[in-house]
Coordinates of C-alpha atoms in Angstrom, one line a residue:
M398 CA 11.2 -17.2 39.6
A399 CA 10.0 -17.3 36.0
K400 CA 11.1 -14.5 33.7
Q401 CA 8.8 -12.3 31.8
L402 CA 8.5 -13.0 28.0
I403 CA 10.2 -9.7 27.2
D404 CA 13.1 -10.6 29.5
Q405 CA 13.4 -14.0 27.7
A406 CA 13.5 -12.2 24.3
A407 CA 16.1 -9.7 25.5
A408 CA 18.3 -12.5 26.7
T409 CA 18.4 -14.1 23.3
L410 CA 19.0 -10.9 21.3
P411 CA 22.4 -11.1 19.6
A412 CA 24.9 -8.6 21.1
D413 CA 25.5 -6.8 17.8
K414 CA 21.8 -6.1 17.4
R415 CA 21.5 -4.8 20.9
V416 CA 24.4 -2.5 20.3
S417 CA 23.0 -1.3 17.0
V418 CA 19.5 -0.6 18.6
Y419 CA 21.1 1.1 21.6
Q420 CA 23.4 3.4 19.6
S421 CA 20.8 4.3 17.0
T422 CA 18.1 5.2 19.5
K423 CA 20.4 7.0 21.9
A424 CA 21.9 9.2 19.1
T425 CA 18.4 10.1 17.8
H426 CA 17.1 10.9 21.2
E427 CA 20.1 13.2 22.0
K428 CA 19.9 14.9 18.7
R429 CA 16.1 15.4 19.2
T430 CA 16.6 16.9 22.6
K431 CA 19.3 19.4 21.4
L432 CA 17.2 20.4 18.4
L433 CA 14.1 21.1 20.5
F434 CA 15.9 23.0 23.3
D435 CA 18.1 25.0 20.9
Q436 CA 15.2 26.1 18.8
F437 CA 12.3 26.7 21.3
N438 CA 12.4 28.6 24.5
D439 CA 9.9 26.3 26.1
P440 CA 9.5 23.0 24.2
D441 CA 7.5 21.5 27.1
L442 CA 4.9 24.2 26.6
L443 CA 4.7 23.2 23.0
R444 CA 4.2 19.5 24.0
Q445 CA 1.4 20.5 26.3
R446 CA -0.3 22.5 23.6
A447 CA 0.0 19.6 21.2
G448 CA -1.4 17.3 23.8
E449 CA -4.4 19.6 24.4
I450 CA -5.1 19.6 20.6
K451 CA -5.1 15.8 20.4
Q452 CA -7.0 15.4 23.6
H453 CA -9.7 17.7 22.2
V454 CA -9.8 15.5 19.1
I455 CA -10.4 12.2 21.0
E456 CA -13.0 13.8 23.3
N457 CA -14.9 15.1 20.3
L458 CA -14.7 12.3 17.8
D459 CA -18.5 12.0 17.7
T460 CA -18.8 15.4 16.0
L461 CA -15.4 15.7 14.3
L462 CA -15.7 12.4 12.3
P463 CA -19.0 13.3 10.6
A464 CA -17.6 16.8 9.9
V465 CA -14.5 15.5 8.2
E466 CA -16.5 13.0 6.3
A467 CA -18.6 15.8 4.9
K468 CA -15.5 17.8 4.0
L469 CA -13.8 14.9 2.3
K470 CA -16.9 14.2 0.2
A471 CA -17.1 17.8 -0.7
N472 CA -13.5 17.6 -1.9
G473 CA -14.4 14.6 -4.2
A474 CA -13.2 11.7 -2.0
Q475 CA -15.2 8.7 -1.2
V476 CA -15.4 7.8 2.5
H477 CA -15.7 4.3 4.0
W478 CA -15.9 3.1 7.6
A479 CA -14.3 -0.1 8.9
S480 CA -15.1 -1.2 12.4
T481 CA -12.6 -4.1 12.4
G482 CA -9.3 -4.9 10.7
E483 CA -11.0 -7.5 8.6
A484 CA -13.6 -5.0 7.5
A485 CA -10.9 -2.6 6.4
C486 CA -9.1 -5.3 4.4
E487 CA -12.4 -6.2 2.7
A488 CA -13.0 -2.6 1.9
V489 CA -9.6 -2.3 0.2
L490 CA -10.3 -5.5 -1.7
R491 CA -13.7 -4.3 -2.9
I492 CA -12.2 -1.1 -4.3
M493 CA -9.5 -3.0 -6.1
Q494 CA -11.9 -5.6 -7.5
A495 CA -14.3 -2.9 -8.7
H496 CA -11.4 -1.6 -10.9
G497 CA -10.1 -5.0 -11.9
A498 CA -6.9 -4.0 -10.1
K499 CA -4.1 -6.6 -9.4
K500 CA -1.2 -4.4 -8.4
M501 CA -0.8 -2.0 -5.5
V502 CA 2.1 0.1 -4.3
K503 CA 2.1 1.0 -0.6
A504 CA 3.6 3.9 1.2
K505 CA 4.4 3.3 4.9
T506 CA 1.4 3.0 7.1
M507 CA 1.2 1.5 10.5
V508 CA -2.5 0.8 10.2
S509 CA -1.9 -1.5 7.3
E510 CA 0.7 -3.4 9.4
E511 CA -1.8 -3.5 12.2
I512 CA -4.5 -5.2 10.1
E513 CA -2.0 -7.3 8.1
L514 CA -3.3 -5.9 4.8
A515 CA -0.5 -7.1 2.5
H516 CA -1.0 -10.7 3.7
Y517 CA -4.7 -10.4 3.1
L518 CA -4.3 -9.1 -0.4
E519 CA -1.7 -11.7 -1.2
K520 CA -4.2 -14.4 -0.3
H521 CA -6.6 -12.9 -2.9
G522 CA -4.0 -12.8 -5.7
I523 CA -3.1 -9.1 -5.4
E524 CA 0.5 -7.8 -5.3
A525 CA 0.9 -5.2 -2.5
L526 CA 4.4 -4.0 -2.7
E527 CA 6.0 -1.9 0.1
T528 CA 7.8 1.1 -1.3
D529 CA 9.3 2.5 1.9
L530 CA 12.9 1.2 1.9
G531 CA 12.7 -0.3 5.4
E532 CA 9.3 -1.8 4.9
F533 CA 10.4 -3.2 1.5
I534 CA 13.3 -5.0 3.2
V535 CA 11.0 -6.3 5.9
Q536 CA 8.7 -7.6 3.1
I537 CA 11.3 -9.4 1.1
D538 CA 12.7 -11.0 4.3
K539 CA 9.2 -12.0 5.5
D540 CA 10.1 -10.2 8.7
H541 CA 8.2 -7.7 10.9
P542 CA 9.1 -4.0 11.7
S543 CA 10.8 -3.5 15.0
H544 CA 10.4 0.2 15.3
I545 CA 7.6 2.5 14.4
V546 CA 9.7 4.9 12.3
R547 CA 12.7 2.8 11.4
P548 CA 11.3 -0.7 10.8
I549 CA 14.7 -2.3 10.2
I550 CA 16.6 -0.8 13.1
H551 CA 17.5 -4.4 14.0
K552 CA 19.3 -5.1 10.7
N553 CA 22.7 -4.1 9.5
R554 CA 23.8 -3.4 6.0
R555 CA 25.5 -6.7 5.5
E556 CA 22.2 -8.5 6.2
I557 CA 20.4 -6.2 3.8
A558 CA 23.0 -6.8 1.1
T559 CA 22.6 -10.5 1.5
S560 CA 18.8 -10.2 1.1
F561 CA 19.2 -8.1 -2.1
E562 CA 21.6 -10.7 -3.5
R563 CA 19.1 -13.5 -2.6
E564 CA 16.2 -11.6 -4.3
G565 CA 18.3 -11.0 -7.5
L566 CA 18.7 -7.3 -7.0
G567 CA 22.4 -7.5 -7.7
A568 CA 25.6 -9.1 -6.5
Y569 CA 26.5 -8.8 -2.8
N570 CA 27.4 -5.2 -2.1
D571 CA 26.8 -3.6 1.4
D572 CA 27.6 0.0 0.3
P573 CA 24.5 2.0 1.5
E574 CA 24.3 4.1 -1.7
T575 CA 24.4 0.9 -3.9
I576 CA 21.6 -0.7 -1.8
T577 CA 19.5 2.4 -2.1
R578 CA 20.1 2.7 -5.8
R579 CA 19.2 -0.9 -6.5
A580 CA 15.9 -0.6 -4.5
R581 CA 15.1 2.6 -6.4
Q582 CA 15.7 0.9 -9.8
F583 CA 13.6 -2.1 -8.8
L584 CA 10.7 0.0 -7.5
R585 CA 10.6 2.6 -10.2
H586 CA 8.8 0.5 -12.8
K587 CA 6.5 -1.0 -10.1
Y588 CA 5.1 2.5 -9.6
L589 CA 4.3 2.7 -13.3
E590 CA 2.7 -0.7 -13.4
A591 CA 0.5 -0.3 -10.2
D592 CA -3.3 0.1 -10.5
V593 CA -3.7 1.5 -6.9
G594 CA -1.6 3.5 -4.6
L595 CA -2.2 3.2 -0.9
T596 CA -1.0 5.5 1.9
G597 CA -1.8 6.2 5.5
A598 CA -2.3 9.7 6.9
N599 CA -0.3 11.4 9.6
F600 CA -3.1 13.9 10.1
V601 CA -6.5 14.7 8.5
S602 CA -7.7 18.3 8.9
V603 CA -11.4 18.5 9.7
E604 CA -11.4 22.1 8.6
S605 CA -10.2 21.6 5.1
G606 CA -10.5 17.8 4.6
R607 CA -6.9 17.6 3.6
I608 CA -4.8 14.5 4.3
V609 CA -1.2 15.2 5.5
L610 CA 1.6 12.8 4.7
V611 CA 5.2 13.3 6.0
T612 CA 8.0 11.1 4.5
N613 CA 11.7 11.3 3.8
E614 CA 11.9 9.1 0.7
G615 CA 9.3 10.5 -1.6
N616 CA 7.8 7.1 -2.2
S617 CA 4.3 8.3 -1.3
R618 CA 4.5 10.9 -4.1
F619 CA 5.5 8.2 -6.5
S620 CA 2.7 6.0 -5.2
L621 CA 0.2 8.6 -6.1
A622 CA 1.7 9.8 -9.4
A623 CA 0.8 7.0 -11.8
P624 CA -2.0 4.9 -10.3
K625 CA -5.5 5.9 -11.1
V626 CA -6.8 5.1 -7.6
H627 CA -5.6 6.4 -4.3
I628 CA -6.7 4.6 -1.1
A629 CA -5.9 6.2 2.3
L630 CA -6.1 4.0 5.3
V631 CA -6.6 6.1 8.4
G632 CA -7.1 5.4 12.1
I633 CA -10.1 7.3 13.4
E634 CA -8.0 9.2 15.9
K635 CA -5.8 10.9 13.2
L636 CA -7.8 14.1 13.0
V637 CA -6.8 17.7 13.8
P638 CA -9.6 20.2 14.1
R639 CA -8.0 23.1 12.1
D640 CA -5.2 23.6 9.5
R641 CA -3.4 25.9 12.0
D642 CA -3.1 23.0 14.4
L643 CA -0.7 21.4 12.0
G644 CA 1.8 24.2 12.7
V645 CA 2.2 22.8 16.2
L646 CA 2.1 19.1 15.4
L647 CA 4.3 19.1 12.3
N648 CA 7.0 21.1 14.2
L649 CA 7.0 18.4 16.9
L650 CA 6.6 15.3 14.7
A651 CA 9.7 15.5 12.6
R652 CA 11.9 16.7 15.5
S653 CA 10.6 13.9 17.8
A654 CA 10.7 11.1 15.1
T655 CA 14.0 11.7 13.2
A656 CA 15.5 14.8 14.8
Q657 CA 14.7 16.9 11.7
Q658 CA 13.2 20.4 11.6
L659 CA 10.8 19.1 8.9
T660 CA 10.7 15.9 6.9
V661 CA 11.9 16.1 3.3
Y662 CA 8.4 15.7 2.0
T663 CA 5.2 17.1 3.5
E664 CA 2.2 16.5 1.3
F665 CA -1.3 18.0 1.6
I666 CA -3.8 16.0 -0.4
S667 CA -7.2 17.6 -0.9
G668 CA -8.8 14.9 -3.1
P669 CA -8.6 13.3 -6.5
K670 CA -6.9 15.2 -9.3
G671 CA -8.7 18.2 -10.6
A672 CA -9.9 18.8 -14.2
T673 CA -6.9 21.0 -14.9
Q674 CA -4.3 18.7 -13.4
P675 CA -2.4 16.5 -15.9
D676 CA -1.5 13.7 -13.4
G677 CA -2.8 12.1 -10.2
P678 CA -5.4 9.6 -9.0
E679 CA -8.8 10.0 -10.7
E680 CA -10.4 8.4 -7.6
M681 CA -9.6 8.9 -3.9
H682 CA -11.0 6.6 -1.2
V683 CA -10.5 7.3 2.5
I684 CA -11.1 4.3 4.8
F685 CA -11.4 5.3 8.5
V686 CA -10.4 2.3 10.7
D687 CA -11.7 1.7 14.2
N688 CA -10.3 -1.8 15.0
G689 CA -10.7 -1.4 18.7
R690 CA -10.1 2.3 19.1
T691 CA -13.6 2.9 20.2
E692 CA -13.1 0.5 23.1
V693 CA -9.8 2.3 23.9
L694 CA -11.7 5.6 23.9
A695 CA -14.2 4.2 26.4
S696 CA -11.4 3.0 28.8
D697 CA -9.4 4.9 31.4
C698 CA -6.4 4.8 29.0
R699 CA -7.9 6.9 26.2
E700 CA -5.0 9.3 26.3
I701 CA -3.0 6.8 24.3
L702 CA -5.1 7.8 21.3
R703 CA -3.2 11.1 21.2
C704 CA -0.2 9.2 19.8
I705 CA 1.2 10.6 16.5
R706 CA 3.5 7.6 16.0
C707 CA 6.9 9.4 16.2
G708 CA 8.7 6.7 18.1
A709 CA 10.4 9.1 20.6
C710 CA 9.3 7.0 23.5
L711 CA 11.0 4.0 22.0
N712 CA 14.2 5.9 21.5
V713 CA 14.5 6.9 25.1
C714 CA 13.2 3.7 26.7
P715 CA 15.8 1.6 28.6
V716 CA 13.8 -1.6 28.1
Y717 CA 13.3 -1.1 24.3
R718 CA 17.0 -0.4 24.0
Q719 CA 17.9 -3.7 25.5
A720 CA 15.1 -5.9 24.1
S721 CA 14.4 -4.3 20.6
G722 CA 11.0 -4.3 18.9
H723 CA 10.2 -7.9 18.2
A724 CA 10.2 -8.6 22.0
Y725 CA 6.9 -6.8 22.2
R726 CA 5.2 -9.4 20.0
S727 CA 3.0 -6.8 18.3
V728 CA 3.0 -4.1 15.6
Y729 CA 3.5 -1.3 18.1
P730 CA 6.6 -1.8 20.3
G731 CA 8.1 0.2 23.0
P732 CA 6.3 2.2 25.7
V733 CA 3.4 3.2 23.4
G734 CA 3.1 -0.4 22.3
A735 CA 3.1 -1.7 25.9
V736 CA -0.1 0.4 26.3
L737 CA -1.7 0.4 22.9
S738 CA -1.2 -3.3 21.9
P739 CA -2.9 -4.9 24.9
L740 CA -5.8 -2.4 24.5
L741 CA -6.3 -3.0 20.8
A742 CA -6.1 -6.8 21.4
G743 CA -9.6 -6.6 22.9
K744 CA -10.6 -10.1 24.1
K745 CA -7.0 -11.2 23.6
F746 CA -5.8 -8.8 26.2
P747 CA -4.5 -11.6 28.4
E748 CA -2.1 -12.7 25.7
L749 CA -0.3 -9.3 26.0
A750 CA -1.0 -8.6 29.6
D751 CA 2.7 -8.8 30.4
L752 CA 3.6 -5.8 28.2
P753 CA 2.6 -3.1 30.7
K754 CA 5.3 -4.5 33.0
A755 CA 8.0 -4.0 30.3
S756 CA 8.9 -0.7 31.9
S757 CA 10.9 0.6 34.8
L758 CA 8.4 3.5 35.2
C759 CA 11.3 5.9 35.0
G760 CA 9.0 8.4 33.2
A761 CA 11.3 9.2 30.3
C762 CA 8.6 8.2 27.8
N763 CA 6.3 10.8 29.2
E764 CA 9.0 13.5 29.2
V765 CA 9.8 13.1 25.5
C766 CA 6.2 12.4 24.2
P767 CA 5.3 15.3 21.8
V768 CA 1.7 15.0 22.8
N769 CA 2.4 14.6 26.5
I770 CA 0.8 11.2 27.0
P771 CA 1.1 10.1 30.7
I772 CA 2.4 6.7 29.6
P773 CA 3.7 5.6 33.1
D774 CA 0.2 6.2 34.5
L775 CA -1.4 4.2 31.7
L776 CA 1.0 1.3 32.3
L777 CA 0.0 1.2 36.0
R778 CA -3.7 1.2 35.1
L779 CA -3.1 -1.7 32.7
R780 CA -1.1 -3.6 35.3
E781 CA -4.0 -3.2 37.7
K782 CA -6.4 -4.4 34.9
G783 CA -4.3 -7.5 34.3
K784 CA -4.2 -8.3 38.0
R785 CA -7.9 -7.6 38.4
E786 CA -8.9 -9.8 35.5
G787 CA -6.6 -12.6 36.6
A788 CA -4.5 -12.7 33.4
P789 CA -1.7 -15.3 34.0
L790 CA 0.9 -13.3 32.1
A791 CA 0.3 -10.2 34.3
S792 CA 1.8 -12.0 37.3
V793 CA 4.8 -13.7 35.7
G794 CA 8.1 -12.5 37.1
T795 CA 6.4 -10.5 39.9
P796 CA 7.2 -11.4 43.5
P797 CA 4.3 -11.7 45.9
M798 CA 3.7 -8.4 47.6
G799 CA 1.5 -9.7 50.5
A800 CA 4.3 -9.8 53.0
W801 CA 5.5 -6.3 52.0
A802 CA 2.0 -4.9 52.4
L803 CA 1.7 -6.5 55.9
M804 CA 5.0 -5.1 56.9
A805 CA 4.3 -1.6 55.5
S806 CA 1.0 -1.4 57.4
Q807 CA 2.5 -2.4 60.8
P808 CA 4.8 0.2 62.3
T809 CA 6.7 -2.2 64.6
A810 CA 7.3 -4.6 61.7
W811 CA 8.4 -1.7 59.5
K812 CA 11.0 -0.5 62.0
A813 CA 12.3 -4.0 62.4
A814 CA 12.6 -4.3 58.6
L815 CA 14.6 -1.0 58.5
F816 CA 16.9 -2.4 61.1
G817 CA 17.3 -5.6 59.0
G818 CA 18.0 -3.5 55.9
K819 CA 20.9 -1.9 57.7
A820 CA 22.2 -5.3 58.6
L821 CA 22.1 -6.3 54.9
N822 CA 24.6 -3.6 54.2
Y823 CA 27.2 -5.7 56.0
L824 CA 26.1 -9.1 54.6
P825 CA 27.8 -10.3 51.4
T826 CA 25.3 -10.6 48.5
K827 CA 25.9 -14.3 48.0
L828 CA 24.8 -14.9 51.6
I829 CA 21.4 -13.2 51.4
P830 CA 18.9 -16.0 52.1
V831 CA 16.2 -14.9 49.7
P832 CA 17.0 -15.7 46.0
A833 CA 14.9 -12.9 44.5
L834 CA 16.5 -10.4 46.9
R835 CA 20.0 -11.8 46.1
A836 CA 19.4 -11.4 42.4
W837 CA 18.1 -7.9 42.9
E838 CA 21.2 -6.9 44.9
E839 CA 23.6 -8.4 42.3
K840 CA 22.3 -6.0 39.7
R841 CA 21.9 -2.9 41.9
A842 CA 25.1 -2.2 43.8
L843 CA 24.9 1.3 45.2
P844 CA 27.8 3.6 45.9
A845 CA 28.8 4.1 49.5
W846 CA 26.3 6.2 51.3
R847 CA 27.3 9.8 52.1
G848 CA 25.2 12.0 54.3
G849 CA 23.2 11.7 57.5
E850 CA 20.2 9.7 58.6
F851 CA 16.8 11.1 57.9
R852 CA 15.2 9.9 61.2
K853 CA 18.0 11.3 63.3
W854 CA 17.7 14.6 61.4
M855 CA 14.0 14.7 62.0
K856 CA 14.3 14.0 65.7
Q857 CA 16.9 16.7 66.0
R858 CA 14.7 19.2 64.1
R859 CA 11.7 18.6 66.3
K860 CA 13.8 19.2 69.4
S861 CA 15.0 22.4 68.0

């Protein structure tokens, strides 16, 4: 039986990278769990409340988006709308060309990765430099992020030191402090030379029109200090109705993403600099990006738009830990990517129709999600969509279930199968006649059964 693409990718992942991804995600997940349960009496209640806030947002975008546009304009920002990724790239380019700008410094933003903004600007002769350390290393290596929060989780410090040496950032030295210092020295003058600073937004408050950025490196602050123009690239689902809602979501975001009570920097940006402020961008542009989100909103998987990009579902997922991020062939890896990427692909859904099957449906992703997204349910809906639409990749690696359905609907056949199942307990695995069942048995040896038999117990109970 043919293997799924993600299985093929996992099989070729070097052992040291698999160990690195596994250990890093496991440690973060365990620290996150301890932090939440040590500091909150009922963290699940907090997750449910956060989920309700974000669900309210996605069900009321028709009124919240005009409202936040009015508030942003009142704050002095200019608002743009982009229905596609290409339209968003063009909007950024128009703003830069209007100012004769040639250099941009970028803070980390997943939307810009989604629309491949840096590549687009490079084709038009504009330097768009990543300033988040992980994204910077991805950029100089011409690589792709493999984790939503930690883009270079798949790299070790020796590889990074080699990259820095190749780029002329210093002789080989894999000391983490040296690597960080060299990146800081290289980037510092880039901030001062930049014409435009670009950020994303973790949240945008409809009530106040403030953009909220959470970072740990301070690079977004540098990106907004010297450039005269600030562009914020924002997915249309990033809204929160009120400032007070941030009290819930910020508490969950940092703990879920990096197991911190709060990130080192939390910025609230109200607009361009005021008349009394000595520094800061003189213009602020906010580009709201749709790029398929409206279609997701109209689907039966709209709950995925609650996502606040914390990466907690990646850290706990047994499939992600074995396959790493590149195996998902999209910007958004892990369980959230297995739902979001095929949906955002639109007409190219068949090309990613296998991703919803990259899950054991254990439910751990739902249990850790800070906005309580029912990811396993959404994966099942997308599996059904792939099957219904006849996407070839949706069936790769899936055994035919017709015989099972027939057996499960015929009591006599079912009882015979149960008897046969007992017989398999005494049959050596290598002698099982069905290859797929033999492969399944080889990976799933169960401990010796202890306890009684349910049917005998039920009969006895009915007699009594």
